[in-house]
Amino acid sequence: MRVAKDLMAASATPIVLSILSDGESYGYAILKRVHEVSAGELEWTDGMLYPLLHRLARLGFVKAVWRSPEGRRRRYYTITDRGRQALGVHRRQWDLVSTVLNGIWSEMHSLAAPGVA
Amino acid sequence: MELDVLISEWRSYVSSHREVAADDVEELEAHLRDQVETLRSAGLADDEAFLVAVKRLGSLDALSREFAREHSERLWKQLIAAPEADESSGTDFKVMLGWAVAAAVIVQLPRLLSPNDLDAAWSFYVRNISLLVLPMIAGYFAWKRRMPWRHLIGPGLVFLAGLLFANAYPYARLGSTEILTGIHLPILLWLVFGIVYLGGRWQTGRMDFIRFTGEWFIYYVLIALGGGVLTGVTIELFAAIGVPADPFVSGWLLPSGAAGALLVAGWLVEAKQAVIENMAPVLTRVFTPLFAAMLIASLAAMLWTGHGIDQSRDVLILFDVLLVVVLGLLLYSISARDPLAEHGLSDVIQVVLVVSALVVDVLALTAILSRIADLGFTPNRTAGLGLNLVLLVNLAWSAWLSIGFLRNRRPFADLERWETSYIPVYAVWAALVVVVLPIVFGFA
């Protein structure tokens, strides 16, 4: 499914932080995880993940370390306390938005969910 | 094997984008290799897997724009590297030379216009030297950045106000307030020049101006060293021939050369980016520990002998100069540091430097305060007190933020933001010394 550009941009930070809150990871693995969870529906431009990760590192949300546990040298990212706090804020905001949308949509009896009709 | 060739070609292509640093290229290459491996295990041939993987990385132009936006230090490089076409850098050089000649000529005018009254000329130079030369370098960068006129109105008004205050006040000739104006007006105008230099990016680009200032300073010192050798040799050579060259050297060569070098150094910073880029961070790395050691040694000596900072004026000025140098070192090493890097030994040394500078500042402040308590306020003591207070706030909060960074409590960006947002405080303080202090002390 095509997701609007703005929505992609807005959701990228909480998605990356959420994946990292599961444990440290590196760029390619993060993208693979997004691919898995969305069953291939959410397609990011691979390269754009890296400037985003660097921004999160500059803001102190993640820490970046070069390591090569499996032979290939990769930059591993770990979420920080500050990053967890930021993720909490993101989460409350997304919860609110989705509660509102679901509430409105469930009251619209006249309309079936798209794709069901 | 063929894959390695493809990837190394790709790597050199990506590396040609200045916004993508070597580290990023390596990170992207690891990604590319991971992706290729996955695709190959799905049955694609090497070159097919490579093509798909590269395509998924997305447009390299968009990517390097994104990197540049994220890493302002590289954006700066790009901003400067923009006129890569050589024909435009030729005009650039000629325009710079034009402004440099203008600066070299204009510093001579006051001397030539009042040839009989040396004291009057000196007092004029003390107050106006920055007003003579800084508009030239500002003019050059306004041309280079193609600044619209309306952006030049603000800086232009400050220069005019500076001209007014420096010349309309009835200063006692070469008195304290006149000399203080001569010291503080250049600081104020240099920061105002920063607005022109950044071409309207003052809000986001202050760090770039710090970088520029640091590198400009290094180039200027290099030129001054070379110029010193040149003038020394000139004088000796002509003395050997029997023609006294001193009047020419001290009257024409030195002042005009110093004024023109201002522009040449500014031009060099922009034109020879890659050279200095390797030199400046090395210099700060060398001198940060040395200055830290010197400060600690002086503190230890004070403790050992039981003497505080001597209250005499020269010593207090010496300490102020020292603290300003330390602050410059700190600012420059912050601006040269990769904000993503882990903290290391150099960050610890930097904290040691800041904390010892803070202690020295407190000692200098107590010395000034006790001198004021004994002898009352004078223009010099007031200016010193103000400068030390402004520095104290800057250094104290810097120390707090750096320690927080070392303890993983906060990102490096916090420190960077603090330093850049504090810069206007110096401009305001300098303006107060130029505008208010002379009135308060009756132009003494």
XYZ file of C-alpha atoms in Angstrom, chain B residues 95-301:
207
model
C 36.818 40.642 -6.519
C 38.563 39.632 -3.306
C 41.731 41.334 -4.509
C 39.722 44.465 -5.265
C 38.322 44.619 -1.737
C 41.757 43.822 -0.285
C 43.329 46.731 -2.175
C 40.481 48.969 -1.007
C 41.176 47.934 2.609
C 44.897 48.496 2.113
C 44.298 51.994 0.728
C 41.647 53.089 3.193
C 43.811 52.361 6.254
C 46.346 54.841 4.847
C 43.895 57.694 4.357
C 43.582 59.008 7.935
C 47.373 59.067 8.320
C 47.821 60.906 5.059
C 45.015 63.367 5.759
C 46.467 64.547 9.076
C 50.222 64.223 8.586
C 51.233 66.631 11.355
C 49.276 65.451 14.376
C 50.452 61.922 15.202
C 48.463 61.698 18.442
C 45.239 62.619 16.704
C 45.894 60.023 14.030
C 46.569 57.345 16.643
C 43.427 58.154 18.558
C 41.478 58.038 15.309
C 42.910 54.633 14.432
C 42.195 53.210 17.879
C 38.521 54.069 17.542
C 38.045 53.467 13.835
C 40.328 50.705 12.649
C 37.533 48.115 12.630
C 35.235 50.589 10.884
C 37.839 51.002 8.164
C 38.559 47.382 7.362
C 35.573 45.264 8.415
C 33.173 46.826 5.887
C 35.571 45.610 3.181
C 35.427 41.977 4.205
C 31.665 42.324 4.770
C 31.340 43.829 1.309
C 33.260 40.963 -0.242
C 31.053 38.340 1.398
C 27.870 40.262 0.652
C 28.922 40.113 -3.016
C 29.932 36.464 -2.766
C 26.673 35.419 -1.109
C 24.651 37.625 -3.497
C 22.909 39.125 -0.494
C 19.769 41.103 -1.251
C 20.008 44.748 -0.193
C 17.347 44.501 2.464
C 19.473 41.961 4.377
C 22.329 44.436 4.442
C 20.279 47.199 6.047
C 20.541 45.795 9.590
C 24.313 45.210 9.588
C 24.810 48.501 7.754
C 22.917 50.382 10.455
C 25.078 48.827 13.177
C 28.224 49.886 11.308
C 26.821 53.407 10.988
C 25.911 53.485 14.684
C 29.446 52.317 15.468
C 30.846 55.109 13.342
C 28.633 57.590 15.158
C 29.467 56.467 18.698
C 33.182 56.073 18.019
C 33.496 59.591 16.640
C 30.769 61.757 18.179
C 31.730 61.133 21.817
C 34.183 63.681 23.242
C 36.734 61.100 24.361
C 39.787 62.164 26.316
C 42.565 61.497 23.812
C 43.815 57.894 24.234
C 42.030 57.663 27.606
C 40.603 54.458 29.067
C 37.159 54.726 27.520
C 38.593 55.452 24.100
C 40.847 52.412 24.247
C 37.993 50.258 25.574
C 35.896 51.355 22.615
C 38.819 50.464 20.375
C 38.859 46.941 21.842
C 35.119 46.290 21.970
C 33.904 47.831 18.741
C 35.820 45.274 16.606
C 34.218 42.427 18.576
C 30.740 43.825 18.035
C 31.364 44.517 14.351
C 32.961 41.114 13.761
C 29.799 39.452 15.085
C 27.681 41.720 12.914
C 29.899 40.778 9.986
C 28.937 37.189 10.880
C 25.372 37.985 9.828
C 26.646 39.045 6.417
C 29.005 36.088 6.189
C 26.176 33.649 6.777
C 24.049 35.357 4.166
C 20.904 35.471 6.300
C 21.348 32.059 7.929
C 22.191 33.612 11.283
C 19.682 31.521 13.221
C 20.955 28.147 12.028
C 24.469 28.858 10.897
C 26.209 30.393 13.902
C 28.424 27.352 14.305
C 29.600 27.865 10.746
C 30.632 31.377 11.624
C 32.629 30.065 14.583
C 34.326 27.636 12.213
C 35.031 30.436 9.813
C 36.421 32.643 12.582
C 38.753 29.912 13.836
C 40.082 29.067 10.402
C 40.311 32.685 9.378
C 42.402 33.322 12.485
C 44.767 30.468 11.648
C 45.248 31.726 8.106
C 45.762 35.262 9.334
C 48.449 34.152 11.771
C 50.166 32.163 9.017
C 50.130 35.173 6.714
C 51.377 37.385 9.547
C 54.292 35.023 10.200
C 55.243 35.009 6.553
C 54.800 38.770 6.405
C 57.029 39.177 9.454
C 59.832 37.256 7.782
C 59.362 39.265 4.600
C 59.512 42.642 6.339
C 62.490 41.624 8.454
C 64.422 40.533 5.392
C 63.373 43.674 3.515
C 64.663 45.975 6.239
C 67.971 44.129 6.582
C 68.486 43.902 2.851
C 67.961 47.590 2.220
C 70.045 48.502 5.289
C 72.888 46.478 3.765
C 72.523 48.397 0.520
C 72.424 51.631 2.474
C 68.820 52.638 1.789
C 66.701 52.947 4.972
C 63.529 50.965 4.362
C 61.969 51.434 7.830
C 59.683 54.349 6.929
C 58.269 52.463 3.969
C 57.878 49.236 5.903
C 56.248 50.676 9.030
C 54.224 53.287 7.184
C 53.033 51.405 4.121
C 53.884 47.726 4.058
C 52.776 46.743 7.574
C 49.427 48.560 7.933
C 48.276 47.991 4.368
C 49.509 44.412 4.379
C 47.704 43.706 7.653
C 44.480 45.187 6.276
C 44.679 43.361 2.956
C 45.569 40.073 4.652
C 42.204 40.270 6.404
C 40.505 39.694 3.059
C 43.048 37.224 1.766
C 42.636 35.076 4.890
C 38.852 35.161 4.489
C 39.161 34.168 0.862
C 41.594 31.372 1.707
C 39.216 29.878 4.259
C 36.591 29.550 1.547
C 38.861 28.560 -1.323
C 41.144 26.112 0.400
C 38.611 24.325 2.551
C 40.090 20.850 2.498
C 43.580 21.970 3.526
C 42.703 23.765 6.722
C 40.046 21.264 7.586
C 42.772 18.825 8.460
C 44.921 21.383 10.211
C 42.511 23.222 12.504
C 41.174 20.226 14.440
C 44.743 19.001 14.872
C 45.823 22.371 16.239
C 42.953 22.453 18.739
C 43.783 18.901 19.786
C 47.376 19.906 20.402
C 46.624 23.110 22.264
C 43.626 22.057 24.361
C 45.719 19.766 26.607
C 48.582 22.274 26.692
C 46.333 25.120 27.813
C 44.627 22.844 30.330
C 48.025 21.866 31.743
C 49.120 25.497 31.878
C 45.953 26.577 33.714
C 46.266 23.745 36.215
C 49.947 24.521 36.749
C 49.164 28.178 37.402
C 46.396 27.216 39.827
C 48.777 24.840 41.601
C 51.390 27.600 41.791
